[in-house]
Structure formats: C-alpha cells, structure tokens
Short mmCIF file of C-alpha atoms in Angstrom, two decimals:
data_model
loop_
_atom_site.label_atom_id
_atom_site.label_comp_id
_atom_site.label_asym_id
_atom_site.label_seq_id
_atom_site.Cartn_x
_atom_site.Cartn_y
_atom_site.Cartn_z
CA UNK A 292 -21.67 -52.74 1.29
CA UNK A 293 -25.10 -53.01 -0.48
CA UNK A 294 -26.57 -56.13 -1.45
CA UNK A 295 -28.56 -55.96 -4.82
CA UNK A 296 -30.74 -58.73 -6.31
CA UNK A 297 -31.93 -59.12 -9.69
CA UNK A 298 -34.30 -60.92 -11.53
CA UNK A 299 -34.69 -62.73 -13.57
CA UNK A 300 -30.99 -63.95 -13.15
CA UNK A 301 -31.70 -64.77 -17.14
CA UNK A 302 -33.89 -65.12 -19.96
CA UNK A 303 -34.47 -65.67 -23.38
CA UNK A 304 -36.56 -63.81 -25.51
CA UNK A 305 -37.88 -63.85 -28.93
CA UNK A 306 -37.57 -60.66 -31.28
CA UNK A 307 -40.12 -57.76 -30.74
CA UNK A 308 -41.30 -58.66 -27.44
CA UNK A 309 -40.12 -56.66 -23.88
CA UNK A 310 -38.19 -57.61 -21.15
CA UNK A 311 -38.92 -56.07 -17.32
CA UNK A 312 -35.40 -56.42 -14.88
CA UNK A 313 -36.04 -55.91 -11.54
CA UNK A 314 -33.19 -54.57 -9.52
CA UNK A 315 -34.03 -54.76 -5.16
CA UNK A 316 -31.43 -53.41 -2.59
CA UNK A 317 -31.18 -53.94 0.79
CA UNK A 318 -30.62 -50.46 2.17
CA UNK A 319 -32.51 -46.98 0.87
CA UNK A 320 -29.68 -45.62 -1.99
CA UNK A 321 -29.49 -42.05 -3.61
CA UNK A 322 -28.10 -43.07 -6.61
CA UNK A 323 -29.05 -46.14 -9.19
CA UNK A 324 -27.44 -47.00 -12.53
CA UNK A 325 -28.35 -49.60 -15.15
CA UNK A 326 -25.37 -50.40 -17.04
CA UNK A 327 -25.07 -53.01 -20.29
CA UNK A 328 -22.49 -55.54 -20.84
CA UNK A 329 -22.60 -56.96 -24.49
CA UNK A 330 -20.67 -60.06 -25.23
CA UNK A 331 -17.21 -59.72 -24.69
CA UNK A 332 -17.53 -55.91 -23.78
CA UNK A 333 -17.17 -53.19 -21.17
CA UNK A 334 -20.01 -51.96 -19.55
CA UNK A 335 -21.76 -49.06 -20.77
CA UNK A 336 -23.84 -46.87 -18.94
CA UNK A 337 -27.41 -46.85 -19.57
CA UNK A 338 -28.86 -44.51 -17.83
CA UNK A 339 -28.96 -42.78 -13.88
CA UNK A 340 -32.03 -43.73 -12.09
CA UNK A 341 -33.01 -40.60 -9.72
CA UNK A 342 -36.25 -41.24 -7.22
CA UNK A 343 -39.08 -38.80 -8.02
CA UNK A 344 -37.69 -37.80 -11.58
CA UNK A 345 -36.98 -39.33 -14.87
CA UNK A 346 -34.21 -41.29 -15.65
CA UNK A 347 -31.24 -39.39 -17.20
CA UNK A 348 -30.03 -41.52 -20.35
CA UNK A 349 -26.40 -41.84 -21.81
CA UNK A 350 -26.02 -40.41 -25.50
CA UNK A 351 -27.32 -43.83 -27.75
CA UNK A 352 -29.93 -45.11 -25.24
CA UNK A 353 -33.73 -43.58 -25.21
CA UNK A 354 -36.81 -43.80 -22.90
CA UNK A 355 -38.73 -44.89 -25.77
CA UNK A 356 -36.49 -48.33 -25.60
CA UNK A 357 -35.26 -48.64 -21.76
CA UNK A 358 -38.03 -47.34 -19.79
CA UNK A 359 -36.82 -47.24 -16.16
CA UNK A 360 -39.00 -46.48 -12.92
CA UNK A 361 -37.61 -45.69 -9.29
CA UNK A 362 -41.02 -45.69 -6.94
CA UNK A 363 -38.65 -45.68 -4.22
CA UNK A 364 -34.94 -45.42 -2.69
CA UNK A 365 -34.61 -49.59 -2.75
CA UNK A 366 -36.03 -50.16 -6.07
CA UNK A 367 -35.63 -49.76 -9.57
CA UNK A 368 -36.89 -51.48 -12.78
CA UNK A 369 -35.40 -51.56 -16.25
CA UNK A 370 -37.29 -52.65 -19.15
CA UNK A 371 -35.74 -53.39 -22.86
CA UNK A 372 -38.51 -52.93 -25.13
CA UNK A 373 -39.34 -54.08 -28.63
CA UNK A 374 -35.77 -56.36 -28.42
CA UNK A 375 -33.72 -57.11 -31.22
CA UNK A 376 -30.84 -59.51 -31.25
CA UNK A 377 -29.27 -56.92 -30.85
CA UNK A 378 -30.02 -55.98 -27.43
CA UNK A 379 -28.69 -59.77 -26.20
CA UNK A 380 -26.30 -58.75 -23.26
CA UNK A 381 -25.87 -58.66 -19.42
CA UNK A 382 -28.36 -55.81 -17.62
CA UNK A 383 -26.68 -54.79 -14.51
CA UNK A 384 -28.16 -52.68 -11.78
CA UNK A 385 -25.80 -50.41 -9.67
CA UNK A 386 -25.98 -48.29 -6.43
CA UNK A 387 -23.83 -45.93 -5.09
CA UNK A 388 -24.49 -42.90 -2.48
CA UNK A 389 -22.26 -40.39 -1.86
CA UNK A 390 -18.41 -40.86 -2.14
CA UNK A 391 -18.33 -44.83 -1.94
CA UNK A 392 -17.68 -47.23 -5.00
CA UNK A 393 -20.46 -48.20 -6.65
CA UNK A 394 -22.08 -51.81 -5.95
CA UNK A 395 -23.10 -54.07 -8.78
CA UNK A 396 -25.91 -56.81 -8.84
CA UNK A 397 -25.13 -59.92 -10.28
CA UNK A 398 -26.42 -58.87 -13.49
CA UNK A 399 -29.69 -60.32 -16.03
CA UNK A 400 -28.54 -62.60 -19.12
CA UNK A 401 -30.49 -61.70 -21.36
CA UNK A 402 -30.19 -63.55 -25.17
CA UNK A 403 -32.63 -61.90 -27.85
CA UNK A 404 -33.86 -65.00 -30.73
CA UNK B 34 -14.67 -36.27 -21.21
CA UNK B 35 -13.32 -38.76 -18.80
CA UNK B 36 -11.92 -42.20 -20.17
CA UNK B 37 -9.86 -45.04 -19.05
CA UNK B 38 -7.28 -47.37 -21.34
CA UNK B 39 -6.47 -50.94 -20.30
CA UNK B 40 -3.81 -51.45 -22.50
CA UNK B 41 -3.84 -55.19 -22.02
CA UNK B 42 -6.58 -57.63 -23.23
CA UNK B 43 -5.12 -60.23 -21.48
CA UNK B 44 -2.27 -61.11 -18.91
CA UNK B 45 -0.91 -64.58 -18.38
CA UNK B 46 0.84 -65.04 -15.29
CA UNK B 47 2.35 -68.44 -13.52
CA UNK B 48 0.72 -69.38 -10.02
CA UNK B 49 3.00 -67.73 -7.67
CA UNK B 50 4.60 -65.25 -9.84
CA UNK B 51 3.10 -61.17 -9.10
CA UNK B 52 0.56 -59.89 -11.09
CA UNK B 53 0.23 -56.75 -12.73
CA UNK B 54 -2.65 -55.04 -14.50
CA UNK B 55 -2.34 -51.97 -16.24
CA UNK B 56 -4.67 -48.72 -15.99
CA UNK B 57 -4.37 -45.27 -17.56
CA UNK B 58 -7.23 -43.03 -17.04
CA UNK B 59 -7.58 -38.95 -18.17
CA UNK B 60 -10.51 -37.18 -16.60
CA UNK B 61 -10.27 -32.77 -16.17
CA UNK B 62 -10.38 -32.65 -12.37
CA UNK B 63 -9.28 -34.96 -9.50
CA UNK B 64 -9.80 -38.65 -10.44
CA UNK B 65 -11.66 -41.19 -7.87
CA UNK B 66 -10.37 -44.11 -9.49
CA UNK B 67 -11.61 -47.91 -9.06
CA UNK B 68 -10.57 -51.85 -9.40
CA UNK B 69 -13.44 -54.03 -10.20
CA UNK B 70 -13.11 -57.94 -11.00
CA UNK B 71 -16.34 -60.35 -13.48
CA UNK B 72 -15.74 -63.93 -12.38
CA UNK B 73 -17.28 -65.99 -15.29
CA UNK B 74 -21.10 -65.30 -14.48
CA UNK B 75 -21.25 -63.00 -11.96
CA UNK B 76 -21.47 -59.74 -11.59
CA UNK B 77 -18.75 -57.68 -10.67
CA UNK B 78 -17.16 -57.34 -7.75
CA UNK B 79 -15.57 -54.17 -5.77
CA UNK B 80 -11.50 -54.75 -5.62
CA UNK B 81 -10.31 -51.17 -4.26
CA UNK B 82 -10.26 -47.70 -4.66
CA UNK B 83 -8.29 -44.31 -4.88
CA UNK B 84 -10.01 -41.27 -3.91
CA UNK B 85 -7.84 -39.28 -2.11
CA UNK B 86 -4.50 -39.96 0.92
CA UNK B 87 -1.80 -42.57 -0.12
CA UNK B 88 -0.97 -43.32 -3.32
CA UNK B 89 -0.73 -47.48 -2.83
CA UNK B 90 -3.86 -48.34 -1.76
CA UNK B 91 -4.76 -52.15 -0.15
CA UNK B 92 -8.46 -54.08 -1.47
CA UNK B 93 -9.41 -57.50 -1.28
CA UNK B 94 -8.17 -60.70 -2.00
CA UNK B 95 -4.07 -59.22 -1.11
CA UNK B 96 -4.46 -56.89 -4.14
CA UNK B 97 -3.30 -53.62 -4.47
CA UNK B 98 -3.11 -50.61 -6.60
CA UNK B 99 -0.82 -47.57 -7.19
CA UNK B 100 -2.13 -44.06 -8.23
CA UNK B 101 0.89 -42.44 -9.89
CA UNK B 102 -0.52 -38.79 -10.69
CA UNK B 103 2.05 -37.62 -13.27
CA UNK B 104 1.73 -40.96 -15.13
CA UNK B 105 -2.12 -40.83 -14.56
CA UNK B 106 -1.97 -44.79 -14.01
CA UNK B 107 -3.30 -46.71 -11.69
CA UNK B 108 -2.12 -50.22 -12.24
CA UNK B 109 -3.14 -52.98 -9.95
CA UNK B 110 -0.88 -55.62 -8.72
CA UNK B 111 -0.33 -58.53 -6.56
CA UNK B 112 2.25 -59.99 -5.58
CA UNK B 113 1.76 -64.00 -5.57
CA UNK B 114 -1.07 -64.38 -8.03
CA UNK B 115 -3.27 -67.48 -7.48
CA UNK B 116 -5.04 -69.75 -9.66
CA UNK B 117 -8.21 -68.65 -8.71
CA UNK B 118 -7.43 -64.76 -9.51
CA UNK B 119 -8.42 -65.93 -12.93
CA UNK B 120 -11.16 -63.53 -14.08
CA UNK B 121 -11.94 -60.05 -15.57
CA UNK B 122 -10.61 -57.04 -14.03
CA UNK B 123 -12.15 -53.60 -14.57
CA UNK B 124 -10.59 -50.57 -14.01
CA UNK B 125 -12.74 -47.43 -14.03
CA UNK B 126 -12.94 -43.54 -13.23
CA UNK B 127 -15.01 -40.85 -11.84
CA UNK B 128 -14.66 -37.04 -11.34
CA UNK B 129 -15.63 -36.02 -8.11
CA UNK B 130 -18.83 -37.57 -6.33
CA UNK B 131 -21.30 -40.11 -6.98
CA UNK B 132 -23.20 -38.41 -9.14
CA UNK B 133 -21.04 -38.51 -11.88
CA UNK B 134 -20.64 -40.84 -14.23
CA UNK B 135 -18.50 -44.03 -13.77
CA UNK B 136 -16.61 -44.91 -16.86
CA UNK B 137 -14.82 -48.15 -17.21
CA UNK B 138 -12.17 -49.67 -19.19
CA UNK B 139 -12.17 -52.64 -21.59
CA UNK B 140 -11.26 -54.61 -19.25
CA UNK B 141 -8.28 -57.13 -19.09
CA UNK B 142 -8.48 -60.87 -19.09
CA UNK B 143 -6.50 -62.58 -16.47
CA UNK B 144 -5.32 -66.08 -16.70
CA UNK B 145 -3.20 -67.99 -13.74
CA UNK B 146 -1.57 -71.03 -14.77
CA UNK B 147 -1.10 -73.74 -12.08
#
C-alpha cells in the first residue's frame, strides 16, 4: 500500500486569505484525488489530479478556487483560495493506480475564522 | 450516475455481539465496491474490497463483507465486534478502473459498548 503525507496536518485561517496542502507519496502513482470532508459529512470529490495536464474538477468546485498542481507522479498540491468559513473542512489527498483501492492521507484540518 | 446509500447513521452494538453495517450501491455496469473506516482524526483507512471472484470477501481487523448482486448490497459484518471497532465506516463504489470516480456513502457511525 502507498504511504501519503500531508501537511500541514492543520491550520487555521482567517477569511480571504489561501491555504497551500501539500500531499507527498512514497511510490510514483497514476492517479491523485483531493477529496473534502465537511463537518460531519461524506467526502466529496474535488477534483482528479492527472501529471502533465490540468486537474479535472467535480461539478461545484472551480480552478479559480482549488488550484491544484501535479509536477510529478509523487506529488500533488491543493490550494483553497480566497477561504470563507465556509470552506472549514478536512482536505484529503488520495492515490490509486490501476485496479487497487484507493489510499487516503491522513487528511489537513482546516477551520476558516 | 453511480451512488451508494448507508441506510444507517449509526449502529450500536454490545462488545462481543456481531456487527453489521449496511451498504446499497447502484452504478450502470459492474460495481468495484469498497469498505473504508475514519477513526476520530485520522484519515481513512482501507477495510476490503469487491471487484470481482467470491461474493464474501475477508479485510482487516476480522471484517468481512458480502456482495449480493440481485440485492446490490454489500453489507459489512463481523462477527465479535470489539470496543475498539468504534469509528466511521465508509462504504463506496466505482465502475470499472481507477480512473473513475469513487463515490462514497454517508457513512455510518459505529459505537461498541464494553
């Protein structure tokens, strides 16, 4: 199984600023996923994070508010821009290549003031 | 469109007694079909999974799961629940490969009494 890191592990952030989540795996992945967790929720897919293209987005999430990069097959970044209260949740990162189950990190806290 | 029902929000159990979590899913083509479990500030973590072979299939921590095709269910169980199988259990489905989309439940809150 992968391992994924994450960081920060939390953080809390005042309204209107942005918020950069690092996600780092320990083996070279096809396929990344940023998911959201809102208090008390399911997780809901963000967007698919592809390596030498642009991120493909879920219907109710933009680029213009989760910009995500993927330089390279281990590596992925998420950022929540311009945050509302709103947007206070747990960030998860996610890998998965081929058939397997998908791996989760252990996700970024994130509380908007 | 794919989507998954956990008809439970939460299950209360006695320590010792089997467990049982619920899981319907609908999705157009053959289901790959998945057990995930939040403890309390962590991240979640891979149970089991269905894809394609036996219809009971074994995961960690002595749980299991059933894929019953004509009920499309896929209910997880174990027999001699512990206190420490407290926790949030996922269940979630995907056509085909990896590249499509994973869609989870609403999860179901489990709570072992000692």
């Amino acid at each position: 199984s992968a391992v994924i890191s994450q960081k920060p592990s939390r953080d809390i952030c005042q309204r209107g600023t942005s918020l950069t989540i690092q996600c780092q795996v320990d083996s070279q992945v096809t396929m990344m996923f940023w998911y959201r967790q809102q208090p008390g929720q399911s997780l809901t897919l963000i967007a698919t994070a592809n390596q030498g293209s642009e991120a493909t987005y879920e219907s109710g999430f933009v680029i213009d508010k989760f910009p995500i990069s993927r330089p390279n097959l281990t590596f992925s970044t998420l950022t929540v821009s311009n945050m509302s209260p709103e947007d206070s949740s747990i960030y998860l990162c996610s890998v998965a290549s081929g058939y397997n189950e998908q791996f989760f990190g252990p996700g970024t806290r994130l509380t908007v003031l | 469109a794919q989507s998954v029902a956990q008809p439970e929000d939460q299950v209360n159990v006695a320590e010792g007694n089997p467990l049982t979590v619920k899981c319907t899913y609908s999705v157009s083509g053959n289901p790959y079909l998945f057990w995930y479990v939040q403890y309390p500030n962590r991240g979640l973590q891979f149970l089991l999974k269905y894809i394609t072979g036996d219809n009971l299939v074994k995961g960690s921590y002595g749980f299991e799961a059933e894929f019953n095709k004509s009920q499309t269910s896929f209910h997880l169980k174990k027999p001699s629940a512990l206190v420490s199988d407290s926790a949030l259990y996922f269940c979630a489905v995907r056509e085909g490969t990896a590249g499509n989309k994973l869609t989870f439940g609403g999860g179901t809150r489990v709570l072992v009494k000692p």
